[in-house]
């Protein structure tokens, strides 16, 4: 079992992350763009191109607005900006649920067109066959159980999981199914702490928590939430490590004032007839 963080400058693989079970916690953040991927890459073990991009960057009300083309475009951008972290791309709703064959074909397209290192699917027992088939096709899979954002309409909202014994048992079954299908890790989202901690003890693959438990083998947050760029409601489980929405708003306010007063552009921003340095 690995106990040390991966060596900087070398690409981290899904297999290496799987070996981190019970060791140094795995650091994960979402990324959707080239500059953010560049900035995160030295500090994280895994960058997830989450279908949350539909909400965070495209303004959709749920992650159901994500499409294959959207996920691939953002996956390509993140891969251009990353040279060290393991990059995982979410499979959007509708790309894997209907048939095993379609799930494999869509996973193959994502990997082929982005060069990412793994894909992520939501669900447990219900999609174990899809996970197993994608893994058998040579593509590493990250699972996702607990609160499933792609099921928000079916469930009538975002509902915290594990609050009843019956629901906890379903989550344990989902975790075991994802593990047995060959996933290298599993995200546990929106699940009460004792149940998330117990799932982590019961399975041999790393658990990645988001609104789950500090006992998980790693943690993930949406990058815009973590740096205070979220302009709508910030979830309870988020810790804001910066308040960039205030910085951006203030910069726009200062810029608008300078433009209206003709203070910008100043002489130092303009070109003259002499040969200025570019």
Short mmCIF file of C-alpha atoms in Angstrom, two decimals:
data_model
loop_
_atom_site.label_atom_id
_atom_site.label_comp_id
_atom_site.label_asym_id
_atom_site.label_seq_id
_atom_site.Cartn_x
_atom_site.Cartn_y
_atom_site.Cartn_z
CA UNK A 1 0.00 0.00 0.00
CA UNK A 2 1.45 3.35 -1.05
CA UNK A 3 2.14 5.87 1.69
CA UNK A 4 3.96 8.63 -0.14
CA UNK A 5 2.64 11.27 -2.52
CA UNK A 6 3.50 10.72 -6.22
CA UNK A 7 6.68 12.22 -7.63
CA UNK A 8 6.18 15.70 -9.09
CA UNK A 9 6.60 16.00 -12.83
CA UNK A 10 5.49 12.44 -13.65
CA UNK A 11 1.98 11.63 -14.84
CA UNK A 12 -0.09 10.00 -12.09
CA UNK A 13 -1.95 6.89 -13.25
CA UNK A 14 -5.28 5.44 -12.14
CA UNK A 15 -3.43 2.34 -10.92
CA UNK A 16 -1.22 4.48 -8.69
CA UNK A 17 -4.24 6.24 -7.25
CA UNK A 18 -5.92 2.90 -6.59
CA UNK A 19 -2.82 1.84 -4.65
CA UNK A 20 -3.21 4.89 -2.40
CA UNK A 21 -6.06 3.21 -0.47
CA UNK A 22 -5.55 4.01 3.19
CA UNK A 23 -2.45 6.10 2.48
CA UNK A 24 -1.87 9.78 1.79
CA UNK A 25 -5.30 11.27 0.95
CA UNK A 26 -5.90 11.79 -2.77
CA UNK A 27 -6.31 15.47 -3.75
CA UNK A 28 -8.90 16.07 -6.47
CA UNK A 29 -10.47 19.17 -8.00
CA UNK A 30 -12.64 19.73 -11.04
CA UNK A 31 -11.17 21.57 -14.02
CA UNK A 32 -12.83 22.71 -17.22
CA UNK A 33 -10.35 25.04 -18.93
CA UNK A 34 -6.70 25.20 -20.01
CA UNK A 35 -5.56 27.96 -17.61
CA UNK A 36 -7.22 26.38 -14.58
CA UNK A 37 -5.71 23.00 -15.47
CA UNK A 38 -2.28 24.63 -15.66
CA UNK A 39 -2.72 26.25 -12.27
CA UNK A 40 -4.06 23.16 -10.51
CA UNK A 41 -1.73 20.59 -12.03
CA UNK A 42 1.26 20.96 -9.65
CA UNK A 43 -0.94 20.63 -6.57
CA UNK A 44 -3.52 17.91 -7.23
CA UNK A 45 -3.42 14.20 -7.93
CA UNK A 46 -6.54 14.13 -10.09
CA UNK A 47 -8.37 16.67 -12.22
CA UNK A 48 -11.97 15.79 -12.98
CA UNK A 49 -13.61 17.29 -16.03
CA UNK A 50 -16.99 17.12 -14.34
CA UNK A 51 -20.36 17.37 -15.99
CA UNK A 52 -20.83 20.17 -13.44
CA UNK A 53 -19.32 22.26 -16.25
CA UNK A 54 -22.86 22.49 -17.63
CA UNK A 55 -23.89 24.47 -14.55
CA UNK A 56 -20.63 26.22 -13.65
CA UNK A 57 -19.60 27.52 -17.08
CA UNK A 58 -22.70 27.16 -19.26
CA UNK A 59 -25.44 28.25 -16.86
CA UNK A 60 -27.63 25.16 -17.05
CA UNK A 61 -29.81 24.49 -13.97
CA UNK A 62 -28.50 20.92 -13.58
CA UNK A 63 -25.72 18.70 -14.92
CA UNK A 64 -28.23 17.22 -17.38
CA UNK A 65 -27.27 20.04 -19.74
CA UNK A 66 -23.89 18.43 -20.36
CA UNK A 67 -23.41 16.78 -23.77
CA UNK A 68 -20.75 14.49 -25.20
CA UNK A 69 -19.41 17.31 -27.37
CA UNK A 70 -19.25 19.62 -24.34
CA UNK A 71 -17.39 17.07 -22.21
CA UNK A 72 -14.94 16.31 -25.01
CA UNK A 73 -14.20 19.98 -25.73
CA UNK A 74 -13.48 20.71 -22.07
CA UNK A 75 -11.58 17.45 -21.69
CA UNK A 76 -9.30 18.46 -24.54
CA UNK A 77 -8.68 21.86 -22.93
CA UNK A 78 -7.79 20.33 -19.57
CA UNK A 79 -5.47 17.76 -21.16
CA UNK A 80 -3.60 20.58 -22.91
CA UNK A 81 -3.06 22.24 -19.54
CA UNK A 82 -2.15 19.15 -17.55
CA UNK A 83 1.11 17.21 -17.57
CA UNK A 84 1.15 15.58 -14.13
CA UNK A 85 -2.32 14.93 -12.70
CA UNK A 86 -4.53 12.01 -13.67
CA UNK A 87 -7.35 13.44 -15.80
CA UNK A 88 -10.81 11.88 -15.59
CA UNK A 89 -13.76 12.94 -17.77
CA UNK A 90 -17.39 12.51 -16.72
CA UNK A 91 -19.65 10.55 -19.04
CA UNK A 92 -22.73 12.75 -19.46
CA UNK A 93 -26.27 11.59 -18.79
CA UNK A 94 -27.60 9.50 -21.65
CA UNK A 95 -24.22 8.24 -22.80
CA UNK A 96 -24.03 4.99 -20.83
CA UNK A 97 -27.30 4.01 -19.14
CA UNK A 98 -29.22 2.33 -21.98
CA UNK A 99 -26.87 -0.43 -23.19
CA UNK A 100 -23.45 -1.82 -22.38
CA UNK A 101 -22.45 -1.45 -26.01
CA UNK A 102 -23.29 2.25 -26.11
CA UNK A 103 -21.51 2.82 -22.81
CA UNK A 104 -18.31 1.30 -24.17
CA UNK A 105 -18.57 3.19 -27.46
CA UNK A 106 -19.06 6.52 -25.69
CA UNK A 107 -16.23 5.86 -23.24
CA UNK A 108 -13.94 4.98 -26.13
CA UNK A 109 -14.88 8.18 -27.95
CA UNK A 110 -14.12 10.30 -24.89
CA UNK A 111 -10.70 8.72 -24.38
CA UNK A 112 -9.87 8.75 -28.09
CA UNK A 113 -10.78 12.42 -28.60
CA UNK A 114 -9.40 13.84 -25.35
CA UNK A 115 -6.52 11.54 -24.40
CA UNK A 116 -7.82 11.42 -20.81
CA UNK A 117 -6.84 8.60 -18.48
CA UNK A 118 -10.23 7.45 -17.19
CA UNK A 119 -13.96 8.11 -17.31
CA UNK A 120 -16.50 8.49 -14.50
CA UNK A 121 -20.05 7.07 -14.38
CA UNK A 122 -22.83 7.65 -11.84
CA UNK A 123 -24.55 4.70 -10.20
CA UNK A 124 -23.82 1.40 -8.50
CA UNK A 125 -25.61 -1.91 -8.93
CA UNK A 126 -27.66 -0.57 -11.87
CA UNK A 127 -24.61 0.20 -14.00
CA UNK A 128 -22.14 -2.42 -12.78
CA UNK A 129 -22.30 -4.20 -16.15
CA UNK A 130 -21.36 -0.97 -17.97
CA UNK A 131 -18.42 -0.37 -15.64
CA UNK A 132 -17.17 -3.91 -16.12
CA UNK A 133 -17.46 -3.68 -19.91
CA UNK A 134 -15.63 -0.35 -20.10
CA UNK A 135 -12.86 -1.70 -17.86
CA UNK A 136 -12.68 -4.84 -20.02
CA UNK A 137 -12.21 -2.54 -23.03
CA UNK A 138 -9.08 -1.17 -21.38
CA UNK A 139 -10.45 2.09 -19.99
CA UNK A 140 -10.11 2.79 -16.25
CA UNK A 141 -13.35 3.81 -14.54
CA UNK A 142 -14.06 5.99 -11.52
CA UNK A 143 -17.42 5.20 -9.92
CA UNK A 144 -19.86 7.64 -8.29
CA UNK A 145 -22.43 6.67 -5.66
CA UNK A 146 -24.59 8.44 -3.09
CA UNK A 147 -26.21 11.63 -4.30
CA UNK A 148 -26.27 11.38 -8.10
CA UNK A 149 -26.64 14.80 -9.79
CA UNK A 150 -27.68 13.18 -13.08
CA UNK A 151 -30.70 11.67 -11.26
CA UNK A 152 -31.88 14.95 -9.74
CA UNK A 153 -35.04 15.16 -11.84
CA UNK A 154 -35.97 11.53 -11.22
CA UNK A 155 -35.47 11.94 -7.46
CA UNK A 156 -37.16 15.32 -7.25
CA UNK A 157 -34.15 17.26 -6.03
CA UNK A 158 -30.77 16.91 -4.34
CA UNK A 159 -31.40 14.52 -1.43
CA UNK A 160 -28.73 13.54 1.09
CA UNK A 161 -28.20 9.77 1.19
CA UNK A 162 -27.74 7.27 4.01
CA UNK A 163 -30.19 8.73 6.51
CA UNK A 164 -32.11 5.48 6.86
CA UNK A 165 -30.80 1.98 7.47
CA UNK A 166 -32.44 0.74 4.29
CA UNK A 167 -30.81 3.45 2.18
CA UNK A 168 -27.43 2.83 3.82
CA UNK A 169 -27.65 -0.84 2.86
CA UNK A 170 -28.34 0.16 -0.75
CA UNK A 171 -25.23 2.36 -0.70
CA UNK A 172 -23.10 -0.47 0.68
CA UNK A 173 -24.38 -2.69 -2.15
CA UNK A 174 -23.63 0.02 -4.72
CA UNK A 175 -20.09 0.46 -3.41
CA UNK A 176 -19.43 -3.29 -3.52
CA UNK A 177 -20.86 -3.51 -7.05
CA UNK A 178 -18.63 -0.69 -8.31
CA UNK A 179 -15.60 -2.32 -6.70
CA UNK A 180 -16.44 -5.77 -8.10
CA UNK A 181 -16.94 -4.31 -11.58
CA UNK A 182 -13.32 -3.14 -11.59
CA UNK A 183 -13.47 0.61 -10.89
CA UNK A 184 -10.18 2.02 -9.60
CA UNK A 185 -11.93 4.41 -7.18
CA UNK A 186 -15.37 5.73 -6.31
CA UNK A 187 -16.76 9.16 -5.49
CA UNK A 188 -19.18 9.28 -2.56
CA UNK A 189 -21.35 12.41 -2.78
CA UNK A 190 -23.92 13.90 -0.43
CA UNK A 191 -23.91 11.02 2.04
CA UNK A 192 -24.15 11.17 5.84
CA UNK A 193 -20.75 10.94 7.48
CA UNK A 194 -21.02 7.59 9.32
CA UNK A 195 -22.23 5.79 6.20
CA UNK A 196 -19.52 7.31 3.98
CA UNK A 197 -16.90 6.33 6.55
CA UNK A 198 -18.28 2.79 6.72
CA UNK A 199 -18.25 2.46 2.92
CA UNK A 200 -14.60 3.49 3.00
CA UNK A 201 -13.86 0.72 5.50
CA UNK A 202 -15.81 -1.91 3.59
CA UNK A 203 -14.23 -1.61 0.14
CA UNK A 204 -10.66 -2.03 -1.06
CA UNK A 205 -10.65 0.79 -3.62
CA UNK A 206 -10.18 4.46 -2.66
CA UNK A 207 -13.23 6.54 -1.86
CA UNK A 208 -13.27 10.21 -2.86
CA UNK A 209 -15.58 12.30 -0.72
CA UNK A 210 -17.66 15.35 -1.56
CA UNK A 211 -20.09 16.16 1.21
CA UNK A 212 -19.25 12.76 2.73
CA UNK A 213 -16.53 12.04 5.31
CA UNK A 214 -13.00 13.08 6.26
CA UNK A 215 -12.34 9.33 6.54
CA UNK A 216 -12.61 8.96 2.76
CA UNK A 217 -9.36 8.20 0.96
CA UNK A 218 -9.50 11.54 -0.86
CA UNK A 219 -11.60 14.64 -1.37
CA UNK A 220 -12.92 16.57 -4.36
CA UNK A 221 -14.54 19.98 -4.79
CA UNK A 222 -15.75 21.97 -7.77
CA UNK A 223 -12.93 24.45 -8.44
CA UNK A 224 -15.27 27.45 -8.76
CA UNK A 225 -16.74 26.64 -5.34
CA UNK A 226 -13.28 26.22 -3.77
CA UNK A 227 -11.98 29.58 -5.02
CA UNK A 228 -15.14 31.55 -4.36
CA UNK A 229 -16.25 32.09 -7.95
CA UNK A 230 -19.67 30.51 -7.51
CA UNK A 231 -22.32 33.14 -8.21
CA UNK A 232 -25.30 31.07 -7.10
CA UNK A 233 -25.81 29.16 -3.84
CA UNK A 234 -22.66 27.60 -2.38
CA UNK A 235 -23.28 24.05 -1.05
CA UNK A 236 -22.92 23.34 2.70
CA UNK A 237 -19.98 20.97 2.13
CA UNK A 238 -17.83 23.61 0.39
CA UNK A 239 -14.91 25.40 2.01
CA UNK A 240 -14.00 28.57 0.12
CA UNK A 241 -10.22 28.96 0.00
CA UNK A 242 -10.47 32.31 -1.78
CA UNK A 243 -13.19 34.85 -2.64
CA UNK A 244 -12.46 35.51 -6.30
CA UNK A 245 -15.99 36.64 -7.09
CA UNK A 246 -15.24 39.75 -5.01
CA UNK A 247 -11.91 40.21 -6.80
CA UNK A 248 -13.49 39.86 -10.24
CA UNK A 249 -16.35 42.21 -9.39
CA UNK A 250 -13.95 44.83 -8.00
CA UNK A 251 -11.69 44.56 -11.06
CA UNK A 252 -14.66 45.08 -13.38
CA UNK A 253 -15.81 48.05 -11.29
CA UNK A 254 -12.32 49.64 -11.42
CA UNK A 255 -12.02 48.99 -15.16
CA UNK A 256 -15.43 50.53 -15.86
CA UNK A 257 -14.49 53.62 -13.85
CA UNK A 258 -11.18 54.04 -15.72
CA UNK A 259 -12.82 53.62 -19.14
CA UNK A 260 -15.58 56.12 -18.38
CA UNK A 261 -13.10 58.66 -17.05
CA UNK A 262 -10.67 58.00 -19.94
CA UNK A 263 -7.97 57.03 -17.45
CA UNK A 264 -7.55 53.79 -19.41
CA UNK A 265 -5.81 53.24 -21.70
CA UNK A 266 -2.90 55.34 -20.47
CA UNK A 267 0.25 56.27 -22.41
CA UNK A 268 1.98 53.09 -21.21
CA UNK A 269 -0.68 50.96 -22.94
CA UNK A 270 -0.52 52.68 -26.35
CA UNK A 271 1.73 52.48 -29.40
CA UNK A 272 3.46 55.52 -30.92
CA UNK A 273 5.05 56.17 -34.32
CA UNK A 274 8.46 55.28 -32.88
CA UNK A 275 9.55 51.66 -32.76
CA UNK A 276 8.11 50.54 -29.46
CA UNK A 277 8.97 47.17 -28.01
CA UNK A 278 6.13 44.74 -28.62
#
